[in-house]
Amino acid sequence: MTDKLNWDELDFSYTEVPFRWRAYWKDGEWYKAGLETDPQLPIREAAPIVNYGQGVFEGNKAYGTKDGRVVLFRPDEFAKRLNRGARRLGMPEVPEEEFIRACKEVVKANRDFVPPHGHNGAAMFIRPMLLGVGDHIQVSAAEEYLFTIYVTPVGPLYKSGFKPHDFVVDSEHDRVAADGNGDVKATANYASTLATANKVRKSGYADVVYLDPATHTKIDELSAANFFGIEKGTNKFVTPLSNTVLPSITKKSLLHLAEHNLGLEVEEGDVFIDDLDRFEEAGAMGNAAVISPMGSLTYNGNKHVFYSETEVGPVSQKLYNELMGIQFGDIEAPEGWVVDVDED
Ligand code: PLP
Ligand code: COI
């Protein structure tokens, strides 16, 4: 079946694979956890996920190493973020060790679909979801839950991979409400970004940058990634600090690697949209985005060019090499970051 897949030409789209993981929750307990083959979800029309968006999801990856192993990157962090969202949305938590076991099992079951090492960063995307299900039309938390994970081989999130892309600020809309929970990876947080995403992609932009919803003066993040800038003169790695930004695990990792492995100064703080000249380089970072250099950012019709529209800046290149090197097992990772799917 994998004969049909050209690993070098994968983009960020869905390919159906044989197995998915499911676990069900009712009356305080998880039951029937295991692999299933039907890609169709068993969801009722009166389910809170369908009616009220009661759901959280994750996005992580499995990577093929040079020596033929398959590894996960910081799965404990993805479990913790899912559970923080679960608490916020009144859902039962998925025990961290169960989350990790489920990721390993579903990846192993679909091992033939894990892109081998060395295909432009192609990897197996993992999409865990925790959904409020059952019949429950009251505007209150569901009484039944479904934890499900599908996996699918993917290439780069932004079309042509690791090269500079053009981005644009959405000056009309916010990604999330000013008072609310942008730091939770809730299904509902994404719906209001989708129409804009379509519009800007038609105009040739890779993604949308959102400003902070309270003052509209600072960069918050992108629709599917966090923002970073490399400060002119100092090479400081700067990324927005805001309670409406999703706490990216890639960002957390890069803050550590920039400081400890690359010897850069790092800062989480305000990034004013009127002060883009402050940065020599800029980019998006995330599980799917990895590091995606920003060639330009257009705001209110004005196009700001960073390092170059065609060349990747030297610091972005170093960050990319370090992160990808660790994720694909080529560079020694900090303790506990990389987990072999075959280890218990
Ligand atoms: N911000 C948003 C809105 C996202 O959807 C994502 C990706 O899931 C990120 C940031 C990056 O987070 P992470 O690095 O944990 O994938
Ligand atoms: C990821 O980066 O893994 C995500 O889940 C973001 C996404 C919405 C593509």
mmCIF file with all atom_site columns, C-alpha atoms in Angstrom, residues 156-302:
data_model
loop_
_atom_site.group_PDB
_atom_site.id
_atom_site.type_symbol
_atom_site.label_atom_id
_atom_site.label_alt_id
_atom_site.label_comp_id
_atom_site.label_asym_id
_atom_site.label_entity_id
_atom_site.label_seq_id
_atom_site.pdbx_PDB_ins_code
_atom_site.Cartn_x
_atom_site.Cartn_y
_atom_site.Cartn_z
_atom_site.occupancy
_atom_site.B_iso_or_equiv
_atom_site.pdbx_formal_charge
_atom_site.auth_seq_id
_atom_site.auth_comp_id
_atom_site.auth_asym_id
_atom_site.auth_atom_id
_atom_site.pdbx_PDB_model_num
ATOM 1   C CA . PRO A 1 156 ? 5.635   20.318 5.390  1.00 0.00 ? 156 PRO A CA 1
ATOM 2   C CA . LEU A 1 157 ? 2.683   22.395 6.659  1.00 0.00 ? 157 LEU A CA 1
ATOM 3   C CA . TYR A 1 158 ? 3.525   25.295 4.352  1.00 0.00 ? 158 TYR A CA 1
ATOM 4   C CA . LYS A 1 159 ? 3.752   24.263 0.743  1.00 0.00 ? 159 LYS A CA 1
ATOM 5   C CA . SER A 1 160 ? 7.331   24.382 -0.370 1.00 0.00 ? 160 SER A CA 1
ATOM 6   C CA . GLY A 1 161 ? 8.923   23.341 2.898  1.00 0.00 ? 161 GLY A CA 1
ATOM 7   C CA . PHE A 1 162 ? 11.940  24.942 4.545  1.00 0.00 ? 162 PHE A CA 1
ATOM 8   C CA . LYS A 1 163 ? 12.232  28.215 2.673  1.00 0.00 ? 163 LYS A CA 1
ATOM 9   C CA . PRO A 1 164 ? 10.899  31.710 3.351  1.00 0.00 ? 164 PRO A CA 1
ATOM 10  C CA . HIS A 1 165 ? 7.136   32.187 2.996  1.00 0.00 ? 165 HIS A CA 1
ATOM 11  C CA . ASP A 1 166 ? 4.939   35.273 2.931  1.00 0.00 ? 166 ASP A CA 1
ATOM 12  C CA . PHE A 1 167 ? 2.563   35.808 5.861  1.00 0.00 ? 167 PHE A CA 1
ATOM 13  C CA . VAL A 1 168 ? -0.171  38.369 6.526  1.00 0.00 ? 168 VAL A CA 1
ATOM 14  C CA . VAL A 1 169 ? -1.743  39.917 9.625  1.00 0.00 ? 169 VAL A CA 1
ATOM 15  C CA . ASP A 1 170 ? -5.516  39.548 9.957  1.00 0.00 ? 170 ASP A CA 1
ATOM 16  C CA . SER A 1 171 ? -6.432  43.034 11.136 1.00 0.00 ? 171 SER A CA 1
ATOM 17  C CA . GLU A 1 172 ? -10.165 42.314 11.169 1.00 0.00 ? 172 GLU A CA 1
ATOM 18  C CA . HIS A 1 173 ? -10.470 39.243 13.350 1.00 0.00 ? 173 HIS A CA 1
ATOM 19  C CA . ASP A 1 174 ? -9.003  37.775 16.514 1.00 0.00 ? 174 ASP A CA 1
ATOM 20  C CA . ARG A 1 175 ? -7.949  34.150 16.845 1.00 0.00 ? 175 ARG A CA 1
ATOM 21  C CA . VAL A 1 176 ? -9.690  33.923 20.228 1.00 0.00 ? 176 VAL A CA 1
ATOM 22  C CA . ALA A 1 177 ? -11.636 36.299 22.477 1.00 0.00 ? 177 ALA A CA 1
ATOM 23  C CA . ALA A 1 178 ? -9.684  38.821 24.554 1.00 0.00 ? 178 ALA A CA 1
ATOM 24  C CA . ASP A 1 179 ? -10.699 37.198 27.831 1.00 0.00 ? 179 ASP A CA 1
ATOM 25  C CA . GLY A 1 180 ? -10.433 33.706 26.757 1.00 0.00 ? 180 GLY A CA 1
ATOM 26  C CA . ASN A 1 181 ? -8.560  30.511 26.759 1.00 0.00 ? 181 ASN A CA 1
ATOM 27  C CA . GLY A 1 182 ? -6.400  30.836 23.680 1.00 0.00 ? 182 GLY A CA 1
ATOM 28  C CA . ASP A 1 183 ? -3.935  28.820 25.687 1.00 0.00 ? 183 ASP A CA 1
ATOM 29  C CA . VAL A 1 184 ? -6.165  25.753 25.400 1.00 0.00 ? 184 VAL A CA 1
ATOM 30  C CA . LYS A 1 185 ? -6.001  23.656 22.222 1.00 0.00 ? 185 LYS A CA 1
ATOM 31  C CA . ALA A 1 186 ? -9.794  23.505 22.016 1.00 0.00 ? 186 ALA A CA 1
ATOM 32  C CA . THR A 1 187 ? -11.511 22.428 18.813 1.00 0.00 ? 187 THR A CA 1
ATOM 33  C CA . ALA A 1 188 ? -13.732 25.522 18.967 1.00 0.00 ? 188 ALA A CA 1
ATOM 34  C CA . ASN A 1 189 ? -10.752 27.917 19.015 1.00 0.00 ? 189 ASN A CA 1
ATOM 35  C CA . TYR A 1 190 ? -9.885  27.016 15.442 1.00 0.00 ? 190 TYR A CA 1
ATOM 36  C CA . ALA A 1 191 ? -13.247 27.414 13.685 1.00 0.00 ? 191 ALA A CA 1
ATOM 37  C CA . SER A 1 192 ? -13.144 31.217 13.524 1.00 0.00 ? 192 SER A CA 1
ATOM 38  C CA . THR A 1 193 ? -9.745  31.181 11.788 1.00 0.00 ? 193 THR A CA 1
ATOM 39  C CA . LEU A 1 194 ? -10.730 28.931 8.905  1.00 0.00 ? 194 LEU A CA 1
ATOM 40  C CA . ALA A 1 195 ? -12.454 31.405 6.594  1.00 0.00 ? 195 ALA A CA 1
ATOM 41  C CA . THR A 1 196 ? -9.543  33.851 6.818  1.00 0.00 ? 196 THR A CA 1
ATOM 42  C CA . ALA A 1 197 ? -7.084  31.017 6.176  1.00 0.00 ? 197 ALA A CA 1
ATOM 43  C CA . ASN A 1 198 ? -8.843  30.202 2.917  1.00 0.00 ? 198 ASN A CA 1
ATOM 44  C CA . LYS A 1 199 ? -8.948  33.822 1.864  1.00 0.00 ? 199 LYS A CA 1
ATOM 45  C CA . VAL A 1 200 ? -5.279  34.560 2.473  1.00 0.00 ? 200 VAL A CA 1
ATOM 46  C CA . ARG A 1 201 ? -4.078  31.310 0.916  1.00 0.00 ? 201 ARG A CA 1
ATOM 47  C CA . LYS A 1 202 ? -5.837  32.301 -2.288 1.00 0.00 ? 202 LYS A CA 1
ATOM 48  C CA . SER A 1 203 ? -3.775  35.501 -2.188 1.00 0.00 ? 203 SER A CA 1
ATOM 49  C CA . GLY A 1 204 ? -0.558  33.483 -1.898 1.00 0.00 ? 204 GLY A CA 1
ATOM 50  C CA . TYR A 1 205 ? 0.145   33.819 1.839  1.00 0.00 ? 205 TYR A CA 1
ATOM 51  C CA . ALA A 1 206 ? 1.235   30.784 3.814  1.00 0.00 ? 206 ALA A CA 1
ATOM 52  C CA . ASP A 1 207 ? -0.660  31.660 7.004  1.00 0.00 ? 207 ASP A CA 1
ATOM 53  C CA . VAL A 1 208 ? -2.266  34.388 9.080  1.00 0.00 ? 208 VAL A CA 1
ATOM 54  C CA . VAL A 1 209 ? -0.673  36.244 11.993 1.00 0.00 ? 209 VAL A CA 1
ATOM 55  C CA . TYR A 1 210 ? -3.068  37.306 14.746 1.00 0.00 ? 210 TYR A CA 1
ATOM 56  C CA . LEU A 1 211 ? -2.593  40.264 17.064 1.00 0.00 ? 211 LEU A CA 1
ATOM 57  C CA . ASP A 1 212 ? -3.422  40.246 20.766 1.00 0.00 ? 212 ASP A CA 1
ATOM 58  C CA . PRO A 1 213 ? -7.207  40.586 21.025 1.00 0.00 ? 213 PRO A CA 1
ATOM 59  C CA . ALA A 1 214 ? -7.123  43.147 23.854 1.00 0.00 ? 214 ALA A CA 1
ATOM 60  C CA . THR A 1 215 ? -5.046  45.924 22.222 1.00 0.00 ? 215 THR A CA 1
ATOM 61  C CA . HIS A 1 216 ? -4.308  44.791 18.650 1.00 0.00 ? 216 HIS A CA 1
ATOM 62  C CA . THR A 1 217 ? -0.796  46.184 18.981 1.00 0.00 ? 217 THR A CA 1
ATOM 63  C CA . LYS A 1 218 ? 1.227   43.026 19.602 1.00 0.00 ? 218 LYS A CA 1
ATOM 64  C CA . ILE A 1 219 ? 1.826   39.815 17.678 1.00 0.00 ? 219 ILE A CA 1
ATOM 65  C CA . ASP A 1 220 ? 0.119   36.884 19.385 1.00 0.00 ? 220 ASP A CA 1
ATOM 66  C CA . GLU A 1 221 ? 0.653   33.937 17.059 1.00 0.00 ? 221 GLU A CA 1
ATOM 67  C CA . LEU A 1 222 ? -0.323  32.320 13.778 1.00 0.00 ? 222 LEU A CA 1
ATOM 68  C CA . SER A 1 223 ? -3.389  30.186 13.138 1.00 0.00 ? 223 SER A CA 1
ATOM 69  C CA . ALA A 1 224 ? -1.356  27.000 13.558 1.00 0.00 ? 224 ALA A CA 1
ATOM 70  C CA . ALA A 1 225 ? 1.992   28.020 15.037 1.00 0.00 ? 225 ALA A CA 1
ATOM 71  C CA . ASN A 1 226 ? 3.780   30.412 17.413 1.00 0.00 ? 226 ASN A CA 1
ATOM 72  C CA . PHE A 1 227 ? 5.919   33.345 16.243 1.00 0.00 ? 227 PHE A CA 1
ATOM 73  C CA . PHE A 1 228 ? 9.619   33.989 16.814 1.00 0.00 ? 228 PHE A CA 1
ATOM 74  C CA . GLY A 1 229 ? 11.941  36.786 15.838 1.00 0.00 ? 229 GLY A CA 1
ATOM 75  C CA . ILE A 1 230 ? 15.733  37.029 15.907 1.00 0.00 ? 230 ILE A CA 1
ATOM 76  C CA . GLU A 1 231 ? 16.725  40.459 17.177 1.00 0.00 ? 231 GLU A CA 1
ATOM 77  C CA . LYS A 1 232 ? 19.055  42.576 15.051 1.00 0.00 ? 232 LYS A CA 1
ATOM 78  C CA . GLY A 1 233 ? 22.513  43.020 16.535 1.00 0.00 ? 233 GLY A CA 1
ATOM 79  C CA . THR A 1 234 ? 22.029  40.614 19.475 1.00 0.00 ? 234 THR A CA 1
ATOM 80  C CA . ASN A 1 235 ? 20.668  37.459 17.762 1.00 0.00 ? 235 ASN A CA 1
ATOM 81  C CA . LYS A 1 236 ? 18.279  37.194 20.712 1.00 0.00 ? 236 LYS A CA 1
ATOM 82  C CA . PHE A 1 237 ? 15.491  34.629 20.186 1.00 0.00 ? 237 PHE A CA 1
ATOM 83  C CA . VAL A 1 238 ? 12.279  36.524 20.992 1.00 0.00 ? 238 VAL A CA 1
ATOM 84  C CA . THR A 1 239 ? 8.767   35.085 21.209 1.00 0.00 ? 239 THR A CA 1
ATOM 85  C CA . PRO A 1 240 ? 5.482   36.627 22.414 1.00 0.00 ? 240 PRO A CA 1
ATOM 86  C CA . LEU A 1 241 ? 4.326   36.136 25.974 1.00 0.00 ? 241 LEU A CA 1
ATOM 87  C CA . SER A 1 242 ? 0.543   36.280 26.136 1.00 0.00 ? 242 SER A CA 1
ATOM 88  C CA . ASN A 1 243 ? -2.273  34.329 27.743 1.00 0.00 ? 243 ASN A CA 1
ATOM 89  C CA . THR A 1 244 ? -4.074  34.130 24.414 1.00 0.00 ? 244 THR A CA 1
ATOM 90  C CA . VAL A 1 245 ? -1.187  32.298 22.735 1.00 0.00 ? 245 VAL A CA 1
ATOM 91  C CA . LEU A 1 246 ? -1.190  28.499 22.647 1.00 0.00 ? 246 LEU A CA 1
ATOM 92  C CA . PRO A 1 247 ? 1.808   27.356 24.722 1.00 0.00 ? 247 PRO A CA 1
ATOM 93  C CA . SER A 1 248 ? 3.697   25.645 21.931 1.00 0.00 ? 248 SER A CA 1
ATOM 94  C CA . ILE A 1 249 ? 5.827   22.645 22.824 1.00 0.00 ? 249 ILE A CA 1
ATOM 95  C CA . THR A 1 250 ? 8.101   23.492 19.898 1.00 0.00 ? 250 THR A CA 1
ATOM 96  C CA . LYS A 1 251 ? 8.534   26.982 21.348 1.00 0.00 ? 251 LYS A CA 1
ATOM 97  C CA . LYS A 1 252 ? 9.283   25.580 24.802 1.00 0.00 ? 252 LYS A CA 1
ATOM 98  C CA . SER A 1 253 ? 11.866  23.255 23.229 1.00 0.00 ? 253 SER A CA 1
ATOM 99  C CA . LEU A 1 254 ? 13.451  25.989 21.089 1.00 0.00 ? 254 LEU A CA 1
ATOM 100 C CA . LEU A 1 255 ? 13.705  28.364 24.058 1.00 0.00 ? 255 LEU A CA 1
ATOM 101 C CA . HIS A 1 256 ? 15.742  25.643 25.765 1.00 0.00 ? 256 HIS A CA 1
ATOM 102 C CA . LEU A 1 257 ? 17.844  24.716 22.711 1.00 0.00 ? 257 LEU A CA 1
ATOM 103 C CA . ALA A 1 258 ? 18.524  28.322 21.704 1.00 0.00 ? 258 ALA A CA 1
ATOM 104 C CA . GLU A 1 259 ? 19.831  29.104 25.155 1.00 0.00 ? 259 GLU A CA 1
ATOM 105 C CA . HIS A 1 260 ? 21.605  25.885 26.127 1.00 0.00 ? 260 HIS A CA 1
ATOM 106 C CA . ASN A 1 261 ? 22.753  24.366 22.821 1.00 0.00 ? 261 ASN A CA 1
ATOM 107 C CA . LEU A 1 262 ? 23.214  27.434 20.627 1.00 0.00 ? 262 LEU A CA 1
ATOM 108 C CA . GLY A 1 263 ? 24.246  29.964 23.275 1.00 0.00 ? 263 GLY A CA 1
ATOM 109 C CA . LEU A 1 264 ? 21.651  32.565 22.280 1.00 0.00 ? 264 LEU A CA 1
ATOM 110 C CA . GLU A 1 265 ? 19.913  34.987 24.588 1.00 0.00 ? 265 GLU A CA 1
ATOM 111 C CA . VAL A 1 266 ? 16.174  34.277 24.769 1.00 0.00 ? 266 VAL A CA 1
ATOM 112 C CA . GLU A 1 267 ? 13.169  36.410 25.688 1.00 0.00 ? 267 GLU A CA 1
ATOM 113 C CA . GLU A 1 268 ? 9.436   35.860 26.051 1.00 0.00 ? 268 GLU A CA 1
ATOM 114 C CA . GLY A 1 269 ? 7.819   39.280 25.944 1.00 0.00 ? 269 GLY A CA 1
ATOM 115 C CA . ASP A 1 270 ? 5.888   41.858 23.929 1.00 0.00 ? 270 ASP A CA 1
ATOM 116 C CA . VAL A 1 271 ? 6.392   41.891 20.171 1.00 0.00 ? 271 VAL A CA 1
ATOM 117 C CA . PHE A 1 272 ? 4.868   45.104 18.851 1.00 0.00 ? 272 PHE A CA 1
ATOM 118 C CA . ILE A 1 273 ? 3.533   44.939 15.300 1.00 0.00 ? 273 ILE A CA 1
ATOM 119 C CA . ASP A 1 274 ? 4.846   48.459 14.674 1.00 0.00 ? 274 ASP A CA 1
ATOM 120 C CA . ASP A 1 275 ? 8.379   47.402 15.594 1.00 0.00 ? 275 ASP A CA 1
ATOM 121 C CA . LEU A 1 276 ? 9.190   44.689 13.063 1.00 0.00 ? 276 LEU A CA 1
ATOM 122 C CA . ASP A 1 277 ? 12.444  46.460 12.198 1.00 0.00 ? 277 ASP A CA 1
ATOM 123 C CA . ARG A 1 278 ? 13.689  45.122 15.512 1.00 0.00 ? 278 ARG A CA 1
ATOM 124 C CA . PHE A 1 279 ? 14.134  41.704 13.881 1.00 0.00 ? 279 PHE A CA 1
ATOM 125 C CA . GLU A 1 280 ? 16.705  40.443 11.404 1.00 0.00 ? 280 GLU A CA 1
ATOM 126 C CA . GLU A 1 281 ? 14.894  37.120 10.975 1.00 0.00 ? 281 GLU A CA 1
ATOM 127 C CA . ALA A 1 282 ? 11.463  35.823 11.898 1.00 0.00 ? 282 ALA A CA 1
ATOM 128 C CA . GLY A 1 283 ? 9.492   32.637 11.581 1.00 0.00 ? 283 GLY A CA 1
ATOM 129 C CA . ALA A 1 284 ? 6.689   30.339 12.637 1.00 0.00 ? 284 ALA A CA 1
ATOM 130 C CA . MET A 1 285 ? 7.259   27.344 14.897 1.00 0.00 ? 285 MET A CA 1
ATOM 131 C CA . GLY A 1 286 ? 5.108   24.390 15.792 1.00 0.00 ? 286 GLY A CA 1
ATOM 132 C CA . ASN A 1 287 ? 4.769   20.632 15.515 1.00 0.00 ? 287 ASN A CA 1
ATOM 133 C CA . ALA A 1 288 ? 3.441   20.818 11.961 1.00 0.00 ? 288 ALA A CA 1
ATOM 134 C CA . ALA A 1 289 ? 5.213   24.088 11.063 1.00 0.00 ? 289 ALA A CA 1
ATOM 135 C CA . VAL A 1 290 ? 8.574   22.880 12.535 1.00 0.00 ? 290 VAL A CA 1
ATOM 136 C CA . ILE A 1 291 ? 10.488  26.104 11.801 1.00 0.00 ? 291 ILE A CA 1
ATOM 137 C CA . SER A 1 292 ? 9.079   27.998 8.868  1.00 0.00 ? 292 SER A CA 1
ATOM 138 C CA . PRO A 1 293 ? 11.056  31.125 8.013  1.00 0.00 ? 293 PRO A CA 1
ATOM 139 C CA . MET A 1 294 ? 9.056   34.291 7.411  1.00 0.00 ? 294 MET A CA 1
ATOM 140 C CA . GLY A 1 295 ? 10.238  35.998 4.238  1.00 0.00 ? 295 GLY A CA 1
ATOM 141 C CA . SER A 1 296 ? 7.736   38.786 4.720  1.00 0.00 ? 296 SER A CA 1
ATOM 142 C CA . LEU A 1 297 ? 4.825   39.902 6.874  1.00 0.00 ? 297 LEU A CA 1
ATOM 143 C CA . THR A 1 298 ? 2.127   42.141 5.414  1.00 0.00 ? 298 THR A CA 1
ATOM 144 C CA . TYR A 1 299 ? 0.174   44.372 7.807  1.00 0.00 ? 299 TYR A CA 1
ATOM 145 C CA . ASN A 1 300 ? -2.521  46.798 6.649  1.00 0.00 ? 300 ASN A CA 1
ATOM 146 C CA . GLY A 1 301 ? -1.222  46.540 3.103  1.00 0.00 ? 301 GLY A CA 1
ATOM 147 C CA . ASN A 1 302 ? 2.427   47.211 4.002  1.00 0.00 ? 302 ASN A CA 1
#
